[in-house]
Coordinates of C-alpha atoms (C1' of nucleotides) in Angstrom, one line a residue:
Chain A
M1198 CA 0.0 0.0 0.0
A1199 CA 1.3 3.5 -0.9
S1200 CA 1.9 6.3 1.3
D1201 CA -0.5 8.5 -0.8
H1202 CA 1.4 11.5 0.3
T1203 CA 2.3 12.3 -3.3
R1204 CA -1.1 11.8 -4.6
S1205 CA -2.7 14.2 -2.3
A1206 CA 0.2 16.7 -2.6
I1207 CA -0.6 16.8 -6.2
L1208 CA -4.4 17.1 -5.8
A1209 CA -3.9 20.0 -3.3
A1210 CA -1.4 21.8 -5.5
A1211 CA -3.5 21.4 -8.6
E1212 CA -6.6 22.6 -6.9
R1213 CA -4.9 25.6 -5.5
L1214 CA -3.4 26.6 -8.9
Y1215 CA -6.4 26.1 -10.9
A1216 CA -8.4 28.0 -8.4
D1217 CA -6.1 30.9 -8.6
R1218 CA -5.2 31.0 -12.3
G1219 CA -7.7 28.9 -14.1
F1220 CA -7.2 25.8 -16.2
G1221 CA -6.0 27.7 -19.2
D1222 CA -2.4 28.6 -18.2
V1223 CA -1.5 26.0 -15.5
T1224 CA 0.7 23.3 -16.8
L1225 CA 1.7 20.0 -15.4
R1226 CA 5.1 21.4 -14.7
D1227 CA 3.5 24.2 -12.7
I1228 CA 1.6 21.6 -10.5
V1229 CA 4.5 19.4 -9.8
A1230 CA 6.7 22.3 -8.9
E1231 CA 4.1 23.6 -6.5
A1232 CA 3.6 20.0 -5.0
N1233 CA 7.4 19.4 -4.9
V1234 CA 7.1 16.1 -6.8
N1235 CA 8.5 14.8 -9.9
L1236 CA 7.0 15.5 -13.3
A1237 CA 6.2 11.8 -14.0
A1238 CA 4.3 11.5 -10.7
V1239 CA 1.0 12.9 -12.2
N1240 CA 0.9 10.3 -15.0
Y1241 CA 2.0 7.6 -12.5
H1242 CA -0.7 8.4 -10.0
F1243 CA -3.5 9.6 -12.1
G1244 CA -2.8 8.3 -15.6
S1245 CA -3.2 11.6 -17.4
K1246 CA -3.7 15.3 -16.8
D1247 CA -7.3 15.0 -17.9
E1248 CA -8.0 12.3 -15.3
L1249 CA -6.3 14.3 -12.6
I1250 CA -8.7 17.2 -13.4
A1251 CA -11.6 14.8 -13.5
E1252 CA -10.8 13.2 -10.2
L1253 CA -10.4 16.8 -8.7
F1254 CA -13.7 17.9 -10.1
V1255 CA -15.6 14.8 -9.0
T1256 CA -14.4 14.8 -5.4
R1257 CA -14.9 18.5 -5.0
S1258 CA -18.3 18.7 -6.5
I1259 CA -19.5 15.8 -4.3
A1260 CA -18.3 17.8 -1.4
T1261 CA -19.9 21.0 -2.4
N1262 CA -23.1 19.5 -3.4
R1263 CA -23.3 17.6 0.0
E1264 CA -22.9 20.9 1.8
R1265 CA -25.5 22.7 -0.2
L1266 CA -28.0 19.8 0.1
H1267 CA -27.4 19.5 3.9
E1268 CA -28.2 23.1 4.3
L1269 CA -31.3 22.6 2.2
K1270 CA -32.3 19.5 4.0
V1271 CA -32.0 21.1 7.5
A1272 CA -34.1 24.0 6.3
E1273 CA -36.9 21.8 5.0
E1274 CA -37.0 19.7 8.1
Q1275 CA -37.4 22.7 10.3
G1276 CA -40.3 23.9 8.1
G1277 CA -41.9 20.5 8.1
G1278 CA -40.9 19.6 4.5
R1279 CA -41.3 23.1 3.1
A1280 CA -38.7 25.8 3.5
P1281 CA -39.1 29.5 2.8
I1282 CA -37.9 30.4 -0.6
E1283 CA -35.4 32.8 0.9
V1284 CA -33.7 30.0 2.8
I1285 CA -33.5 27.7 -0.2
L1286 CA -32.0 30.4 -2.3
R1287 CA -29.5 31.0 0.6
A1288 CA -28.5 27.4 0.6
L1289 CA -28.0 27.5 -3.1
V1290 CA -25.7 30.6 -3.5
G1291 CA -24.5 31.2 0.1
P1292 CA -21.7 28.5 0.3
T1293 CA -20.3 29.6 -3.1
L1294 CA -20.4 33.2 -2.4
R1295 CA -18.8 32.9 1.0
G1296 CA -16.1 30.7 -0.3
C1297 CA -15.1 33.0 -3.1
L1298 CA -15.6 36.5 -1.7
G1299 CA -14.7 38.0 1.5
P1300 CA -11.3 38.5 3.2
E1301 CA -8.5 36.6 1.3
N1302 CA -7.5 34.5 4.0
Q1303 CA -10.8 32.9 4.6
R1304 CA -11.6 32.1 1.0
S1305 CA -12.2 28.3 0.4
T1306 CA -10.0 26.8 -2.2
V1307 CA -12.8 24.4 -3.1
A1308 CA -15.3 27.1 -3.8
R1309 CA -12.9 28.9 -5.9
F1310 CA -11.9 25.7 -7.9
M1311 CA -15.6 25.0 -8.5
I1312 CA -16.3 28.4 -9.8
R1313 CA -13.3 28.0 -12.2
A1314 CA -14.7 24.7 -13.3
S1315 CA -18.1 26.3 -13.9
I1316 CA -16.6 29.1 -16.0
E1317 CA -13.8 27.5 -18.1
S1318 CA -15.5 24.6 -19.6
V1319 CA -12.5 22.2 -20.1
P1320 CA -13.2 19.0 -21.9
P1321 CA -12.6 16.5 -19.0
I1322 CA -15.1 18.5 -16.8
R1323 CA -17.5 19.0 -19.4
R1324 CA -17.9 15.3 -19.9
I1325 CA -18.9 14.9 -16.2
K1326 CA -20.9 18.0 -15.7
N1327 CA -24.3 16.4 -16.4
R1328 CA -24.6 15.4 -12.7
E1329 CA -24.8 19.0 -11.8
I1330 CA -28.2 19.1 -13.5
D1331 CA -29.4 16.2 -11.2
H1332 CA -28.1 18.3 -8.3
L1333 CA -30.0 21.3 -9.4
R1334 CA -33.2 19.4 -9.8
K1335 CA -33.2 18.8 -6.1
F1336 CA -33.4 22.6 -5.6
V1337 CA -36.1 23.0 -8.2
S1338 CA -38.2 20.3 -6.2
A1339 CA -37.5 22.3 -3.0
M1340 CA -38.6 25.5 -4.6
R1341 CA -41.7 24.0 -6.1
R1342 CA -42.6 22.9 -2.7
S1343 CA -42.0 26.3 -1.3
L1344 CA -43.9 28.1 -4.0
P1345 CA -46.6 25.6 -5.1
D1346 CA -48.6 28.2 -7.0
R1347 CA -45.6 29.1 -9.1
S1348 CA -45.3 27.7 -12.7
D1349 CA -42.3 25.6 -13.4
V1350 CA -41.0 27.9 -16.0
D1351 CA -40.9 30.7 -13.5
I1352 CA -39.1 28.4 -11.0
Y1353 CA -36.4 27.6 -13.6
W1354 CA -35.9 31.2 -14.5
G1355 CA -35.6 32.2 -10.9
L1356 CA -33.0 29.5 -10.2
N1357 CA -31.2 30.6 -13.3
F1358 CA -31.2 34.2 -12.3
A1359 CA -30.1 33.4 -8.6
L1360 CA -27.1 31.4 -9.9
A1361 CA -26.4 34.1 -12.4
M1362 CA -26.1 36.8 -10.0
A1363 CA -23.9 34.8 -7.6
H1364 CA -21.6 33.5 -10.3
H1365 CA -21.4 36.9 -12.2
T1366 CA -20.8 38.9 -8.9
I1367 CA -17.8 36.5 -8.1
R1368 CA -16.3 36.6 -11.6
E1369 CA -16.6 40.3 -12.0
S1370 CA -16.1 41.3 -8.3
E1371 CA -12.9 43.3 -9.3
R1372 CA -14.7 45.2 -12.0
L1373 CA -17.7 46.0 -9.8
T1374 CA -15.3 47.3 -7.1
K1375 CA -13.6 49.5 -9.7
L1376 CA -16.8 50.7 -11.4
S1377 CA -18.3 51.7 -8.0
E1378 CA -15.0 53.1 -6.9
G1379 CA -15.2 50.9 -3.7
K1380 CA -18.7 51.8 -2.9
C1381 CA -19.9 48.3 -3.4
D1382 CA -18.2 46.3 -0.7
L1383 CA -17.5 42.9 -1.9
D1384 CA -15.9 41.9 1.3
D1385 CA -19.1 42.1 3.2
V1386 CA -20.2 38.8 2.1
E1387 CA -23.3 38.5 4.0
D1388 CA -24.7 41.8 2.4
V1389 CA -23.9 40.3 -1.0
V1390 CA -25.6 37.1 -0.2
A1391 CA -28.7 39.0 1.1
R1392 CA -28.8 41.2 -2.0
V1393 CA -28.7 38.2 -4.3
V1394 CA -31.2 36.2 -2.4
S1395 CA -33.5 39.3 -2.1
V1396 CA -33.6 40.0 -5.8
A1397 CA -34.1 36.3 -6.7
T1398 CA -36.8 36.1 -4.2
M1399 CA -38.5 39.1 -5.8
A1400 CA -38.1 37.4 -9.2
L1401 CA -39.8 34.4 -7.9
T1402 CA -42.6 35.9 -6.0
A1403 CA -43.5 39.1 -7.8
G1404 CA -47.2 39.2 -8.7
R1405 CA -48.1 36.5 -6.2
T1406 CA -47.2 37.1 -2.7
E1407 CA -49.2 39.7 -0.8
T1408 CA -46.3 41.1 1.3
K1409 CA -43.2 42.3 -0.5
P1410 CA -40.6 43.7 1.8
P1411 CA -38.1 46.2 0.3
A1412 CA -34.8 44.9 -0.8
R1413 CA -32.7 46.8 1.7
A1414 CA -34.9 45.7 4.6
L1415 CA -34.5 42.0 3.5
A1416 CA -30.7 42.6 3.3
R1417 CA -30.7 43.9 6.7
D1418 CA -32.7 41.2 8.2
A1419 CA -30.4 38.6 6.8
R1420 CA -27.3 39.6 8.9
Chain B
M1389 CA -1.7 50.3 -51.4
A1390 CA -2.6 46.9 -50.5
S1391 CA -5.8 45.0 -51.5
D1392 CA -6.7 44.5 -47.8
H1393 CA -8.6 41.4 -48.8
T1394 CA -6.4 39.0 -46.9
R1395 CA -6.6 41.3 -43.8
S1396 CA -10.3 41.3 -43.6
A1397 CA -10.6 37.6 -44.5
I1398 CA -8.4 36.8 -41.5
L1399 CA -10.5 39.1 -39.2
A1400 CA -13.7 37.7 -40.3
A1401 CA -12.5 34.1 -40.0
A1402 CA -11.0 34.7 -36.6
E1403 CA -14.1 36.3 -35.3
R1404 CA -16.3 33.5 -36.6
L1405 CA -14.0 30.9 -35.0
Y1406 CA -13.5 32.7 -31.7
A1407 CA -17.2 33.3 -31.5
D1408 CA -18.0 29.6 -32.1
R1409 CA -15.2 27.9 -30.2
G1410 CA -13.7 30.3 -27.8
F1411 CA -10.1 31.6 -27.7
G1412 CA -8.8 28.6 -25.9
D1413 CA -8.8 26.1 -28.7
V1414 CA -8.5 28.1 -31.9
T1415 CA -5.1 28.1 -33.4
L1416 CA -3.5 30.4 -36.0
R1417 CA -3.6 27.4 -38.2
D1418 CA -7.3 27.0 -37.8
I1419 CA -7.8 30.7 -38.6
V1420 CA -5.6 30.7 -41.8
A1421 CA -7.4 27.6 -43.0
E1422 CA -10.8 29.2 -42.5
A1423 CA -9.7 32.3 -44.3
N1424 CA -7.9 30.5 -47.0
V1425 CA -4.7 32.4 -46.6
N1426 CA -1.1 31.4 -45.8
L1427 CA 0.0 30.8 -42.3
A1428 CA 2.5 33.6 -42.3
A1429 CA -0.2 36.2 -43.4
V1430 CA -1.3 36.7 -39.8
N1431 CA 2.1 37.8 -38.7
Y1432 CA 2.6 39.8 -41.8
H1433 CA -0.6 41.8 -41.4
F1434 CA -1.1 41.9 -37.8
G1435 CA 2.5 41.3 -36.3
S1436 CA 1.3 38.8 -33.8
K1437 CA -1.6 36.6 -32.8
D1438 CA -2.2 38.8 -29.7
E1439 CA -2.3 41.9 -31.9
L1440 CA -4.9 40.2 -34.2
I1441 CA -7.0 39.5 -31.1
A1442 CA -6.6 42.9 -29.8
E1443 CA -7.5 44.6 -33.0
L1444 CA -10.6 42.3 -33.3
F1445 CA -11.7 43.2 -29.8
V1446 CA -11.1 46.9 -30.2
T1447 CA -13.0 47.3 -33.4
R1448 CA -15.8 45.0 -32.3
S1449 CA -16.3 46.6 -28.9
I1450 CA -16.4 50.0 -30.4
A1451 CA -19.2 49.0 -32.7
T1452 CA -21.1 47.2 -29.9
N1453 CA -20.8 50.2 -27.6
R1454 CA -21.8 52.6 -30.3
E1455 CA -25.0 50.5 -30.9
R1456 CA -25.9 50.4 -27.2
L1457 CA -25.2 54.1 -26.6
H1458 CA -27.2 55.0 -29.6
E1459 CA -30.2 53.1 -28.3
L1460 CA -29.7 54.9 -24.9
K1461 CA -29.3 58.2 -26.3
V1462 CA -32.6 57.9 -28.4
A1463 CA -34.4 56.8 -25.4
E1464 CA -33.1 59.7 -23.2
E1465 CA -33.9 62.2 -25.9
Q1466 CA -37.5 61.0 -26.2
G1467 CA -37.9 61.4 -22.5
G1468 CA -36.5 64.7 -22.3
G1469 CA -33.0 63.7 -20.9
R1470 CA -34.5 61.2 -18.7
A1471 CA -35.4 57.6 -19.9
P1472 CA -37.5 55.0 -18.0
I1473 CA -35.3 52.5 -16.2
E1474 CA -36.7 49.6 -18.2
V1475 CA -35.8 51.3 -21.4
I1476 CA -32.2 51.9 -20.2
L1477 CA -31.8 48.3 -19.0
R1478 CA -33.2 47.2 -22.4
A1479 CA -30.6 49.1 -24.2
L1480 CA -28.0 47.6 -21.9
V1481 CA -28.9 43.9 -22.3
G1482 CA -31.0 43.7 -25.4
P1483 CA -28.5 43.9 -28.1
T1484 CA -26.4 41.2 -26.5
L1485 CA -29.2 38.9 -25.8
R1486 CA -30.6 39.3 -29.3
G1487 CA -27.3 38.7 -30.9
C1488 CA -26.5 35.6 -28.9
L1489 CA -29.8 33.8 -28.6
G1490 CA -32.6 33.1 -30.9
P1491 CA -32.7 31.2 -34.0
E1492 CA -29.3 30.0 -35.2
N1493 CA -29.3 31.9 -38.4
Q1494 CA -29.9 35.3 -37.1
R1495 CA -27.3 35.3 -34.4
S1496 CA -24.7 38.1 -34.8
T1497 CA -21.1 37.0 -34.9
V1498 CA -20.1 40.3 -33.2
A1499 CA -22.3 39.7 -30.2
R1500 CA -21.1 36.2 -29.7
F1501 CA -17.5 37.2 -30.2
M1502 CA -18.0 39.8 -27.5
I1503 CA -19.6 37.5 -25.0
R1504 CA -16.6 35.1 -25.6
A1505 CA -14.3 38.0 -24.9
S1506 CA -16.1 38.8 -21.7
I1507 CA -15.9 35.1 -20.6
E1508 CA -12.5 33.9 -21.4
S1509 CA -10.2 36.6 -20.1
V1510 CA -7.3 36.2 -22.5
P1511 CA -4.3 38.4 -21.9
P1512 CA -4.5 40.8 -25.0
I1513 CA -8.0 41.5 -24.3
R1514 CA -7.6 41.9 -20.6
R1515 CA -5.1 44.6 -21.2
I1516 CA -7.7 46.8 -23.1
K1517 CA -10.7 46.0 -21.2
N1518 CA -10.6 49.0 -18.9
R1519 CA -12.4 51.0 -21.6
E1520 CA -15.5 48.9 -21.0
I1521 CA -15.8 50.4 -17.5
D1522 CA -16.0 54.0 -18.9
H1523 CA -18.7 52.7 -21.2
L1524 CA -20.7 51.3 -18.2
R1525 CA -20.3 54.5 -16.5
K1526 CA -22.5 56.2 -19.1
F1527 CA -25.2 53.7 -18.3
V1528 CA -24.7 54.4 -14.6
S1529 CA -25.2 58.1 -15.3
A1530 CA -28.4 57.4 -17.3
M1531 CA -29.7 55.2 -14.5
R1532 CA -29.0 57.8 -11.9
R1533 CA -31.0 60.3 -13.9
S1534 CA -33.8 57.8 -14.2
L1535 CA -33.8 57.0 -10.6
P1536 CA -32.6 60.1 -8.8
D1537 CA -33.7 58.8 -5.4
R1538 CA -31.8 55.7 -5.6
S1539 CA -28.4 55.4 -3.9
D1540 CA -25.3 54.9 -6.0
V1541 CA -24.6 51.6 -4.4
D1542 CA -28.0 50.3 -5.5
I1543 CA -27.4 51.5 -8.9
Y1544 CA -24.3 49.7 -9.2
W1545 CA -25.6 46.5 -7.9
G1546 CA -28.7 46.8 -10.2
L1547 CA -26.4 47.1 -13.2
N1548 CA -24.2 44.2 -11.9
F1549 CA -27.2 42.0 -11.7
A1550 CA -28.7 43.0 -15.0
L1551 CA -25.5 42.1 -16.8
A1552 CA -25.2 39.0 -14.6
M1553 CA -28.6 37.6 -15.7
A1554 CA -28.1 38.5 -19.4
H1555 CA -24.5 37.0 -19.6
H1556 CA -25.2 34.0 -17.5
T1557 CA -28.4 33.2 -19.5
I1558 CA -26.4 33.2 -22.6
R1559 CA -23.5 31.2 -21.3
E1560 CA -25.7 28.6 -19.7
S1561 CA -28.6 28.6 -22.1
E1562 CA -28.0 25.1 -23.0
R1563 CA -28.0 23.8 -19.4
L1564 CA -31.2 25.9 -18.7
T1565 CA -33.0 24.3 -21.6
K1566 CA -31.9 20.9 -20.5
L1567 CA -32.7 21.5 -16.9
S1568 CA -36.1 22.8 -17.7
E1569 CA -36.6 20.0 -20.3
G1570 CA -37.4 22.7 -23.0
K1571 CA -39.9 24.6 -20.9
C1572 CA -37.8 27.7 -20.9
D1573 CA -37.7 28.8 -24.5
L1574 CA -34.5 30.3 -25.1
D1575 CA -35.4 31.0 -28.7
D1576 CA -38.1 33.5 -27.7
V1577 CA -35.5 36.2 -27.2
E1578 CA -37.9 39.1 -26.5
D1579 CA -39.4 37.0 -23.6
V1580 CA -35.9 36.6 -22.3
V1581 CA -35.1 40.2 -22.6
A1582 CA -38.3 41.0 -20.8
R1583 CA -37.6 38.7 -18.0
V1584 CA -34.2 40.0 -17.3
V1585 CA -35.3 43.7 -17.7
S1586 CA -38.3 42.9 -15.4
V1587 CA -36.2 41.4 -12.6
A1588 CA -33.5 44.0 -12.9
T1589 CA -36.1 46.7 -12.7
M1590 CA -37.4 45.2 -9.5
A1591 CA -34.0 45.0 -8.1
L1592 CA -33.6 48.7 -8.7
T1593 CA -37.0 50.0 -7.7
A1594 CA -38.1 47.7 -4.9
G1595 CA -39.0 49.6 -1.8
R1596 CA -39.3 52.9 -3.6
T1597 CA -41.8 52.9 -6.4
E1598 CA -45.5 52.9 -5.6
T1599 CA -46.7 50.6 -8.4
K1600 CA -45.0 47.4 -9.0
P1601 CA -46.4 45.4 -11.8
P1602 CA -46.0 41.6 -11.6
A1603 CA -43.1 40.0 -13.6
R1604 CA -45.3 38.3 -16.2
A1605 CA -47.3 41.4 -17.0
L1606 CA -44.1 43.3 -17.5
A1607 CA -42.7 40.6 -19.6
R1608 CA -46.0 40.6 -21.8
D1609 CA -46.0 44.3 -22.2
A1610 CA -42.6 44.4 -23.5
R1611 CA -43.3 42.4 -26.7
Chain C
dG1160 C1' 19.8 -9.2 4.5
dA1161 C1' 18.0 -10.8 0.0
dT1162 C1' 14.1 -10.2 -3.0
dA1163 C1' 10.0 -8.4 -5.2
dG1164 C1' 6.9 -4.8 -5.7
dT1165 C1' 6.1 0.0 -5.5
dT1166 C1' 7.4 4.6 -6.2
dT1167 C1' 10.5 8.3 -7.6
dC1168 C1' 13.6 10.4 -10.8
dA1169 C1' 16.1 12.4 -14.9
dT1170 C1' 15.6 12.3 -19.3
dA1171 C1' 13.7 11.8 -23.8
dC1172 C1' 9.9 11.9 -27.0
dA1173 C1' 6.1 13.2 -30.2
dA1174 C1' 3.1 16.5 -31.2
dG1175 C1' 1.4 21.1 -31.4
dT1176 C1' 2.1 26.1 -30.8
dG1177 C1' 3.4 31.0 -32.6
dT1178 C1' 6.8 33.0 -35.2
dT1179 C1' 10.6 33.7 -38.7
dT1180 C1' 12.8 33.4 -43.0
dG1181 C1' 14.0 33.9 -47.7
dA1182 C1' 12.6 32.8 -52.0
dA1183 C1' 8.6 33.2 -55.3
dT1184 C1' 4.9 35.8 -57.0
dT1185 C1' 2.1 39.5 -57.8
dG1186 C1' 0.7 44.2 -58.9
dC1187 C1' 1.7 48.7 -60.5
dA1188 C1' 4.3 52.9 -61.9
dA1189 C1' 7.8 54.6 -65.1
Chain D
dT695 C1' 8.6 45.9 -70.9
dT696 C1' 11.4 46.8 -66.8
dG697 C1' 12.0 47.6 -62.1
dC698 C1' 10.6 47.8 -57.5
dA699 C1' 7.9 47.4 -53.7
dA700 C1' 4.2 44.8 -51.5
dT701 C1' 2.4 40.4 -50.7
dT702 C1' 2.2 35.4 -50.7
dC703 C1' 4.0 31.0 -49.9
dA704 C1' 6.5 26.6 -48.2
dA705 C1' 9.5 25.5 -45.0
dA706 C1' 11.9 25.7 -40.8
dC707 C1' 12.7 27.4 -36.2
dA708 C1' 12.4 27.6 -31.2
dC709 C1' 9.6 26.7 -27.6
dT710 C1' 6.1 24.5 -24.7
dT711 C1' 3.0 21.0 -23.9
dG712 C1' 1.5 16.1 -22.1
dT713 C1' 3.4 11.5 -22.1
dA714 C1' 6.6 7.6 -22.0
dT715 C1' 10.9 5.1 -20.6
dG716 C1' 14.0 2.7 -18.1
dA717 C1' 17.1 3.0 -14.4
dA718 C1' 17.4 4.2 -9.4
dA719 C1' 15.7 4.5 -4.8
dC720 C1' 12.7 3.0 -1.6
dT721 C1' 9.6 -0.3 1.2
dA722 C1' 8.0 -4.2 3.1
dT723 C1' 7.9 -9.3 3.4
dC724 C1' 10.1 -13.5 4.0

DNA sequence: GATAGTTTCATACAAGTGTTTGAATTGCAA
DNA sequence: TTGCAATTCAAACACTTGTATGAAACTATC
């Protein structure tokens, strides 16, 4: 039986580098340098670069999904099988936003890696990615239970927009900071989460719900 | 004086290929094959691959910005210097959505190229991209005029979310179709535009405006 | 401590990249 | 036509990429 030390060193180094610089310009030689192992180690332990990426993506996406689904499950159990839409949306976008924004030192490598994977659609990942749809379906179901009057189409669009706002804000956080001359504080992660959840909730409930609290109030409540 | 034929053939071929397959896996040899010119022609006419990409991006982004700003200007003139927020948002996201979604044969290469450029942040483009911020500022100003009571921060966030929804919907249109099993019709571009504009408008006006028409009604009005 | 299996290592390899070169061709003015 | 500059072309170059190889080092079992 092997020590596994080299294997996990490679995985960790690759995850870190991919999260930081994207798949495009990280070479095998970069990874082995970061991991302090020999160049041939990657092919020995993983077979090929693509298989390394695939394993990275599979393990990390399982972990991420488990976290999001756990948060969702807890919420639904508390509500007797039906969670408020805000809570569902929070479970959907909260972990990713928290892992990618905020103070540098508390960002999670996993979250940043997963965002990269969702942005740069590199072949080995694209092949696996169908599973994510199954994962999203669980959120669709929860949203349906939460908003039984809402049409499916509206649910799908609401989900799409929620993910859109979260992912785009992460990807373009630098530009938003520059554009707003620092007025938009991307380090205040909970405010960002609250804003995304608030707008997504409005998208999903407009024209149906009787009470419609203003966005800022919602954002404040959420802290 | 040169015929310029080769130059523009290269530009057109590159634009098409980049729009279709992204910058990542389009090589110079792909481009010259598509353009039916010799490999050395790119370096002869543009100096380098990066300069080709840069020229492509500059000319195309000027064209795109001009179109969006024209739409905005017309709207503001009609409203005596102050356009309704829906119209401003429509000028912001409409052209891009229309150019990237809808029936295959009426998609615009320019719009799809620009979306690629905004997704895959390749070095030669990243260097130029600051101009886009100046362009966005003009929309910020228009939005401020349209919603004088709104705080700057809210304006910036509203703009960010509007772009988020538009771009993400384009990028993930395939996944949304699959997830919704075709129930979300991405070919009905005007409905997509209306949905994005409607949600972004809610994000920007919630808690202030007195009348808040439901999302579907807004979407329907817009056609 | 010898041996067999596993893991590491330096090195080489094949394929693909953008770029350069220098000769051939073209187009146009004198 | 002649001459000259602009353009095209095939070929080669220098470099980087992922992968393969075979010897060396290590580890554990007997």
